[in-house]
Amino acid sequence: VARMDHHCRWLANCVSQQNLKFFLNFVFYFSCLNLDYIGEQVTKLCRCLAIGTTHDNHCPDDNTAAFLVQFGFQMATILVSFFIAVFCVCLLCAQLSLIRQNRTYMDNLQRRPSNFDIEMSLHLKVKNNESLIEFQKATFYDRLVEVFGDRNLLWWFVPVYRLEPGSTRVERELISSIT
């Protein structure tokens, strides 16, 4: 697997160079979904707790056991969603940090030297590997473009690759594997 990052148990698939964009999209959208759910549940809970709004369709009519059960359930789901959202945001930040360093999770786990150090030593021996060294000197934005496959930021959030020949390395490899 080219530039394998890790095996994701949620997706039951290895995350690597070919599907890192989709993994990052999944984590980003799942974080947004959890944060949206938390917002909706907190709003609903505040409406139920506000004085004079007990006749809302979503709230029990009085302070009975039904109200306490609903309150407990809402608090539990808010708490679970909060922890899931925090985990996903941390995972997303960790992945972006690895992209910035041009490393994978497996590189860090196995305490491999950075790809830049390895390729610089190879370059000194071979002297004809300029494109590889220039890629290593790329900016964080250039590395994100390499992962997401497009310079247009809006396409980063769409979970498909635009198949335009020659735009990035990942797309060139996908196109060459199709044809």
Coordinates of N, CA and C in Angstrom, one line a residue:
V1 N 0.9 -1.2 0.0 CA 0.0 0.0 0.0 C 0.9 1.2 0.0
A2 N 0.7 2.1 -1.0 CA 1.6 3.3 -1.1 C 1.3 4.3 0.0
R3 N 2.3 4.6 0.7 CA 2.3 5.6 1.9 C 1.1 5.3 2.8
M4 N 1.1 4.0 3.3 CA 0.1 3.6 4.2 C 0.1 4.4 5.5
D5 N -1.0 5.0 5.9 CA -1.0 5.8 7.1 C -1.4 4.9 8.3
H6 N -2.5 4.3 8.2 CA -3.0 3.4 9.3 C -4.2 2.5 8.8
H7 N -4.5 1.6 9.6 CA -5.7 0.8 9.3 C -6.9 1.3 10.1
C8 N -7.9 1.8 9.5 CA -9.0 2.4 10.2 C -10.1 1.3 10.5
R9 N -10.3 1.2 11.8 CA -11.3 0.2 12.2 C -12.7 0.6 11.9
W10 N -13.0 2.0 11.9 CA -14.3 2.5 11.6 C -14.7 2.2 10.2
L11 N -13.7 2.3 9.3 CA -14.0 2.1 7.8 C -13.6 0.7 7.4
A12 N -13.0 -0.1 8.3 CA -12.5 -1.4 7.9 C -11.7 -1.4 6.7
N13 N -10.7 -0.4 6.6 CA -9.9 -0.3 5.4 C -8.6 0.4 5.8
C14 N -7.6 0.2 5.0 CA -6.3 0.9 5.2 C -6.4 2.3 4.6
V15 N -5.9 3.3 5.4 CA -5.9 4.7 4.9 C -4.5 4.9 4.4
S16 N -4.4 5.3 3.1 CA -3.2 5.5 2.4 C -3.3 6.7 1.5
Q17 N -2.3 6.8 0.6 CA -2.2 7.9 -0.3 C -3.5 8.0 -1.2
Q18 N -4.0 6.8 -1.6 CA -5.1 6.8 -2.5 C -6.4 7.2 -1.9
N19 N -6.6 7.1 -0.6 CA -7.9 7.4 0.0 C -7.8 8.3 1.2
L20 N -6.7 9.0 1.4 CA -6.6 9.9 2.5 C -7.6 11.0 2.5
K21 N -7.8 11.5 1.3 CA -8.8 12.6 1.1 C -10.2 12.2 1.6
F22 N -10.6 11.0 1.3 CA -11.9 10.5 1.7 C -11.9 10.3 3.2
F23 N -10.8 9.8 3.8 CA -10.8 9.6 5.2 C -10.9 11.0 5.9
L24 N -10.2 12.0 5.4 CA -10.2 13.3 6.0 C -11.6 13.9 5.9
N25 N -12.2 13.7 4.7 CA -13.6 14.2 4.5 C -14.5 13.5 5.5
F26 N -14.4 12.2 5.7 CA -15.3 11.5 6.6 C -15.1 12.0 8.0
V27 N -13.9 12.2 8.5 CA -13.7 12.7 9.8 C -14.2 14.1 10.0
F28 N -14.0 15.0 9.0 CA -14.5 16.4 9.0 C -16.0 16.4 9.1
Y29 N -16.6 15.7 8.2 CA -18.1 15.7 8.2 C -18.7 15.1 9.4
F30 N -18.1 14.0 9.9 CA -18.6 13.4 11.1 C -18.4 14.3 12.3
S31 N -17.4 15.1 12.4 CA -17.2 16.1 13.4 C -18.3 17.2 13.3
C32 N -18.5 17.6 12.1 CA -19.6 18.6 11.9 C -21.0 18.1 12.3
L33 N -21.2 16.9 11.9 CA -22.5 16.2 12.2 C -22.7 16.1 13.7
N34 N -21.7 15.7 14.5 CA -21.8 15.7 15.9 C -21.9 17.0 16.6
L35 N -21.2 18.0 16.1 CA -21.4 19.4 16.6 C -22.8 19.9 16.3
D36 N -23.3 19.6 15.1 CA -24.7 20.1 14.8 C -25.7 19.4 15.7
Y37 N -25.5 18.1 15.9 CA -26.4 17.4 16.8 C -26.4 17.9 18.3
I38 N -25.2 18.2 18.7 CA -25.0 18.8 20.1 C -25.8 20.1 20.1
G39 N -25.6 21.0 19.1 CA -26.3 22.3 19.1 C -27.9 22.1 19.1
E40 N -28.4 21.1 18.3 CA -29.8 20.9 18.3 C -30.3 20.4 19.6
Q41 N -29.6 19.5 20.2 CA -30.0 18.9 21.5 C -29.9 20.0 22.7
V42 N -28.9 20.8 22.6 CA -28.8 21.9 23.7 C -30.0 22.8 23.5
T43 N -30.3 23.2 22.2 CA -31.4 24.1 22.0 C -32.7 23.5 22.5
K44 N -32.9 22.2 22.1 CA -34.1 21.5 22.6 C -34.2 21.5 24.1
L45 N -33.1 21.2 24.7 CA -33.1 21.1 26.2 C -33.3 22.5 26.8
C46 N -32.8 23.5 26.3 CA -33.0 24.9 26.8 C -34.5 25.3 26.6
R47 N -35.1 24.9 25.5 CA -36.5 25.2 25.3 C -37.4 24.5 26.4
C48 N -37.0 23.2 26.7 CA -37.8 22.5 27.7 C -37.6 23.0 29.1
L49 N -36.4 23.5 29.4 CA -36.1 24.0 30.7 C -36.6 25.5 30.9
A50 N -36.9 26.2 29.8 CA -37.3 27.6 30.0 C -38.7 27.6 30.6
I51 N -39.0 28.6 31.3 CA -40.3 28.8 32.0 C -41.3 29.2 30.9
G52 N -42.5 28.5 31.0 CA -43.6 28.9 30.1 C -43.6 28.2 28.8
T53 N -42.6 27.3 28.5 CA -42.5 26.6 27.2 C -42.8 25.1 27.4
T54 N -43.4 24.8 28.5 CA -43.6 23.3 28.7 C -44.6 22.7 27.8
H55 N -45.3 23.6 27.1 CA -46.3 23.0 26.1 C -45.8 22.8 24.7
D56 N -44.5 22.8 24.6 CA -43.8 22.5 23.4 C -44.1 21.0 23.1
N57 N -44.1 20.7 21.8 CA -44.4 19.3 21.4 C -43.2 18.3 21.8
H58 N -42.0 18.9 22.0 CA -40.9 18.0 22.3 C -40.7 17.9 23.8
C59 N -41.4 18.5 24.6 CA -41.2 18.5 26.1 C -42.4 17.9 26.8
P60 N -42.2 17.1 27.8 CA -43.3 16.6 28.6 C -44.0 17.7 29.3
D61 N -45.3 17.5 29.6 CA -46.1 18.6 30.2 C -45.8 19.1 31.6
D62 N -45.2 18.2 32.4 CA -44.9 18.6 33.7 C -43.6 17.9 34.2
N63 N -43.2 18.2 35.4 CA -41.9 17.6 35.9 C -42.1 16.2 36.4
T64 N -42.6 15.3 35.6 CA -42.8 13.9 35.9 C -41.6 13.1 35.6
A65 N -41.7 11.8 35.8 CA -40.6 10.9 35.5 C -40.3 11.0 34.0
A66 N -41.3 11.2 33.1 CA -41.0 11.3 31.7 C -40.0 12.4 31.4
F67 N -40.2 13.6 32.1 CA -39.3 14.7 31.9 C -37.9 14.3 32.3
L68 N -37.8 13.7 33.5 CA -36.5 13.3 34.0 C -35.8 12.3 33.1
V69 N -36.5 11.4 32.6 CA -35.9 10.4 31.7 C -35.5 11.1 30.4
Q70 N -36.3 12.0 29.8 CA -35.9 12.7 28.6 C -34.7 13.6 28.9
F71 N -34.7 14.3 30.0 CA -33.5 15.1 30.4 C -32.3 14.3 30.5
G72 N -32.3 13.1 31.2 CA -31.2 12.3 31.3 C -30.7 11.8 30.0
F73 N -31.6 11.4 29.1 CA -31.2 10.9 27.8 C -30.6 11.9 27.0
Q74 N -31.1 13.2 27.0 CA -30.5 14.2 26.2 C -29.1 14.6 26.8
M75 N -29.0 14.6 28.1 CA -27.7 14.9 28.6 C -26.6 13.8 28.2
A76 N -27.1 12.6 28.3 CA -26.2 11.5 27.9 C -25.8 11.6 26.4
T77 N -26.7 11.8 25.5 CA -26.4 11.9 24.1 C -25.5 13.1 23.8
I78 N -25.8 14.2 24.5 CA -24.9 15.4 24.3 C -23.5 15.1 24.8
L79 N -23.4 14.4 25.9 CA -22.0 14.1 26.4 C -21.3 13.1 25.4
V80 N -22.0 12.1 25.0 CA -21.4 11.1 24.1 C -21.0 11.8 22.8
S81 N -21.9 12.6 22.2 CA -21.6 13.4 21.0 C -20.4 14.3 21.1
F82 N -20.3 14.9 22.3 CA -19.2 15.9 22.6 C -17.9 15.1 22.6
F83 N -17.8 14.0 23.2 CA -16.6 13.2 23.2 C -16.2 12.7 21.8
I84 N -17.2 12.3 21.1 CA -16.9 11.8 19.7 C -16.4 13.0 18.9
A85 N -17.1 14.1 19.0 CA -16.6 15.3 18.2 C -15.2 15.7 18.6
V86 N -14.9 15.7 19.9 CA -13.5 16.1 20.3 C -12.5 15.1 19.7
F87 N -12.9 13.8 19.8 CA -12.0 12.8 19.2 C -11.8 13.0 17.7
C88 N -12.8 13.2 17.0 CA -12.7 13.5 15.5 C -11.9 14.7 15.2
V89 N -12.1 15.8 16.0 CA -11.4 17.0 15.7 C -9.9 16.8 16.0
C90 N -9.6 16.1 17.1 CA -8.2 15.7 17.4 C -7.6 14.9 16.3
L91 N -8.3 13.9 15.8 CA -7.8 13.0 14.8 C -7.6 13.8 13.5
L92 N -8.5 14.7 13.2 CA -8.3 15.6 12.0 C -7.0 16.5 12.1
C93 N -6.9 17.1 13.3 CA -5.7 17.9 13.5 C -4.4 17.1 13.5
A94 N -4.4 15.9 14.0 CA -3.2 15.0 13.9 C -2.9 14.6 12.5
Q95 N -3.9 14.3 11.7 CA -3.7 14.0 10.3 C -3.1 15.2 9.5
L96 N -3.7 16.4 9.8 CA -3.2 17.6 9.1 C -1.7 17.9 9.5
S97 N -1.4 17.6 10.8 CA 0.0 17.8 11.2 C 0.9 16.8 10.5
L98 N 0.5 15.6 10.3 CA 1.3 14.6 9.6 C 1.5 15.0 8.2
I99 N 0.4 15.6 7.6 CA 0.6 16.0 6.2 C 1.6 17.2 6.1
R100 N 1.5 18.1 7.1 CA 2.4 19.2 7.1 C 3.9 18.7 7.2
Q101 N 4.1 17.6 8.0 CA 5.4 17.1 8.2 C 5.8 16.1 7.0
N102 N 4.9 15.8 6.2 CA 5.1 14.9 5.1 C 5.4 13.5 5.6
R103 N 4.6 13.1 6.6 CA 4.8 11.8 7.3 C 3.5 11.1 7.4
T104 N 3.6 9.8 7.7 CA 2.4 9.0 8.0 C 2.3 8.6 9.4
Y105 N 1.2 8.1 9.9 CA 1.1 7.6 11.2 C 2.1 6.4 11.4
M106 N 2.2 5.6 10.4 CA 3.1 4.5 10.5 C 4.6 4.9 10.6
D107 N 4.9 6.0 10.0 CA 6.3 6.5 10.1 C 6.5 6.9 11.6
N108 N 5.6 7.6 12.2 CA 5.7 8.0 13.6 C 5.7 6.8 14.5
L109 N 4.9 5.8 14.2 CA 4.8 4.7 15.1 C 6.0 3.8 15.1
Q110 N 6.6 3.7 13.9 CA 7.9 2.9 13.8 C 9.1 3.8 14.0
R111 N 8.9 5.0 14.3 CA 10.0 6.0 14.6 C 11.0 6.0 13.5
R112 N 10.5 6.0 12.3 CA 11.3 6.2 11.1 C 11.9 7.6 11.0
P113 N 13.0 7.7 10.4 CA 13.5 9.1 10.1 C 12.6 9.8 9.1
S114 N 12.5 11.1 9.2 CA 11.6 11.8 8.3 C 11.9 11.5 6.8
N115 N 10.9 11.5 6.0 CA 11.1 11.2 4.5 C 12.1 12.2 3.9
F116 N 12.0 13.5 4.4 CA 12.9 14.5 3.9 C 14.4 14.1 4.2
D117 N 14.7 13.7 5.4 CA 16.1 13.3 5.7 C 16.6 12.1 4.8
I118 N 15.7 11.1 4.7 CA 16.0 10.0 3.8 C 16.3 10.4 2.4
E119 N 15.4 11.2 1.9 CA 15.5 11.6 0.4 C 16.7 12.5 0.2
M120 N 17.0 13.4 1.2 CA 18.1 14.2 1.1 C 19.4 13.4 1.0
S121 N 19.5 12.4 1.9 CA 20.7 11.5 1.8 C 20.8 10.8 0.5
L122 N 19.7 10.3 0.0 CA 19.7 9.7 -1.3 C 20.1 10.7 -2.4
H123 N 19.6 11.9 -2.3 CA 19.9 12.9 -3.3 C 21.4 13.2 -3.3
L124 N 22.0 13.2 -2.2 CA 23.4 13.5 -2.1 C 24.2 12.4 -2.8
K125 N 23.7 11.2 -2.7 CA 24.4 10.0 -3.3 C 24.1 9.9 -4.8
V126 N 22.8 10.2 -5.2 CA 22.4 10.0 -6.6 C 22.6 11.3 -7.5
K127 N 22.3 12.5 -6.9 CA 22.5 13.8 -7.5 C 21.5 14.1 -8.7
N128 N 20.6 13.2 -9.0 CA 19.7 13.5 -10.1 C 18.2 13.4 -9.7
N129 N 17.9 13.6 -8.4 CA 16.6 13.4 -7.9 C 16.0 14.7 -7.5
E130 N 16.1 15.7 -8.4 CA 15.6 17.1 -8.0 C 14.1 17.1 -7.8
S131 N 13.3 16.5 -8.5 CA 11.9 16.6 -8.4 C 11.4 16.1 -7.0
L132 N 12.1 15.0 -6.5 CA 11.7 14.4 -5.2 C 12.1 15.4 -4.1
I133 N 13.2 16.0 -4.2 CA 13.7 17.0 -3.2 C 12.8 18.2 -3.3
E134 N 12.4 18.7 -4.4 CA 11.5 19.9 -4.5 C 10.2 19.5 -3.9
F135 N 9.7 18.3 -4.1 CA 8.4 17.9 -3.5 C 8.5 18.0 -1.9
Q136 N 9.7 17.6 -1.4 CA 9.9 17.6 0.0 C 9.9 19.0 0.6
K137 N 10.4 19.9 -0.2 CA 10.5 21.3 0.2 C 9.1 22.1 0.0
A138 N 8.1 21.4 -0.4 CA 6.8 22.0 -0.7 C 6.2 22.6 0.5
T139 N 5.4 23.6 0.3 CA 4.7 24.2 1.4 C 3.5 23.3 1.9
F140 N 3.0 23.6 3.1 CA 1.9 22.9 3.6 C 0.7 22.9 2.6
Y141 N 0.4 24.0 2.0 CA -0.7 24.1 1.0 C -0.4 23.2 -0.1
D142 N 0.8 23.1 -0.6 CA 1.2 22.2 -1.7 C 0.9 20.8 -1.3
R143 N 1.2 20.4 -0.1 CA 1.0 19.1 0.4 C -0.5 18.8 0.5
L144 N -1.3 19.8 0.9 CA -2.7 19.6 1.0 C -3.3 19.4 -0.5
V145 N -2.8 20.2 -1.4 CA -3.2 20.0 -2.8 C -2.9 18.6 -3.3
E146 N -1.7 18.1 -2.9 CA -1.3 16.7 -3.3 C -2.3 15.7 -2.7
V147 N -2.8 15.9 -1.5 CA -3.7 15.0 -0.8 C -5.1 15.1 -1.4
F148 N -5.6 16.4 -1.5 CA -7.0 16.6 -1.9 C -7.2 16.7 -3.5
G149 N -6.1 16.8 -4.2 CA -6.1 16.6 -5.6 C -6.6 17.8 -6.4
D150 N -6.6 19.0 -5.8 CA -7.1 20.2 -6.6 C -6.7 21.4 -5.8
R151 N -6.4 22.5 -6.6 CA -6.0 23.8 -6.0 C -7.2 24.5 -5.6
N152 N -8.4 24.2 -6.1 CA -9.6 24.9 -5.8 C -10.1 24.3 -4.4
L153 N -10.1 25.2 -3.4 CA -10.5 24.7 -2.0 C -11.9 24.1 -1.9
L154 N -12.8 24.5 -2.8 CA -14.2 24.0 -2.7 C -14.2 22.5 -3.0
W155 N -13.3 22.1 -3.9 CA -13.2 20.7 -4.3 C -12.6 19.8 -3.2
W156 N -12.0 20.4 -2.2 CA -11.4 19.6 -1.1 C -12.5 19.0 -0.3
F157 N -13.7 19.6 -0.3 CA -14.8 19.2 0.6 C -15.8 18.2 -0.2
V158 N -15.5 18.0 -1.4 CA -16.4 17.1 -2.2 C -15.7 15.8 -2.2
P159 N -16.4 14.7 -1.8 CA -15.7 13.4 -1.7 C -15.5 12.6 -3.0
V160 N -15.1 13.3 -4.0 CA -14.7 12.7 -5.3 C -13.4 13.4 -5.8
Y161 N -12.7 12.7 -6.7 CA -11.6 13.3 -7.4 C -12.1 13.8 -8.7
R162 N -11.6 15.0 -9.1 CA -11.9 15.5 -10.4 C -10.8 14.9 -11.3
L163 N -11.3 14.2 -12.3 CA -10.4 13.4 -13.2 C -10.0 14.3 -14.4
E164 N -9.1 15.2 -14.1 CA -8.5 16.1 -15.1 C -7.0 15.6 -15.3
P165 N -6.6 15.2 -16.4 CA -5.2 14.7 -16.6 C -4.2 15.7 -16.2
G166 N -3.2 15.2 -15.4 CA -2.0 16.0 -15.1 C -2.2 17.0 -14.0
S167 N -3.3 17.0 -13.2 CA -3.4 18.0 -12.2 C -2.6 17.7 -11.0
T168 N -2.6 16.5 -10.5 CA -1.8 16.1 -9.3 C -1.3 14.7 -9.5
R169 N -0.4 14.3 -8.7 CA 0.2 12.9 -8.8 C -0.9 11.9 -8.5
V170 N -1.7 12.1 -7.5 CA -2.7 11.1 -7.2 C -3.7 10.9 -8.3
E171 N -4.1 12.0 -8.9 CA -5.1 11.9 -10.1 C -4.4 11.3 -11.3
R172 N -3.1 11.6 -11.5 CA -2.4 10.9 -12.6 C -2.4 9.4 -12.5
E173 N -2.1 9.0 -11.2 CA -2.1 7.6 -11.0 C -3.5 6.9 -11.1
L174 N -4.5 7.6 -10.7 CA -5.9 7.1 -10.8 C -6.2 7.0 -12.3
I175 N -5.9 8.0 -13.1 CA -6.2 8.0 -14.5 C -5.4 6.9 -15.2
S176 N -4.2 6.8 -14.9 CA -3.4 5.7 -15.5 C -3.9 4.4 -15.2
S177 N -4.4 4.2 -14.0 CA -4.9 2.8 -13.6 C -6.3 2.5 -14.3
I178 N -7.0 3.6 -14.7 CA -8.3 3.4 -15.4 C -8.1 3.1 -16.8
T179 N -7.1 3.8 -17.5 CA -6.9 3.6 -18.9 C -5.9 2.4 -19.2

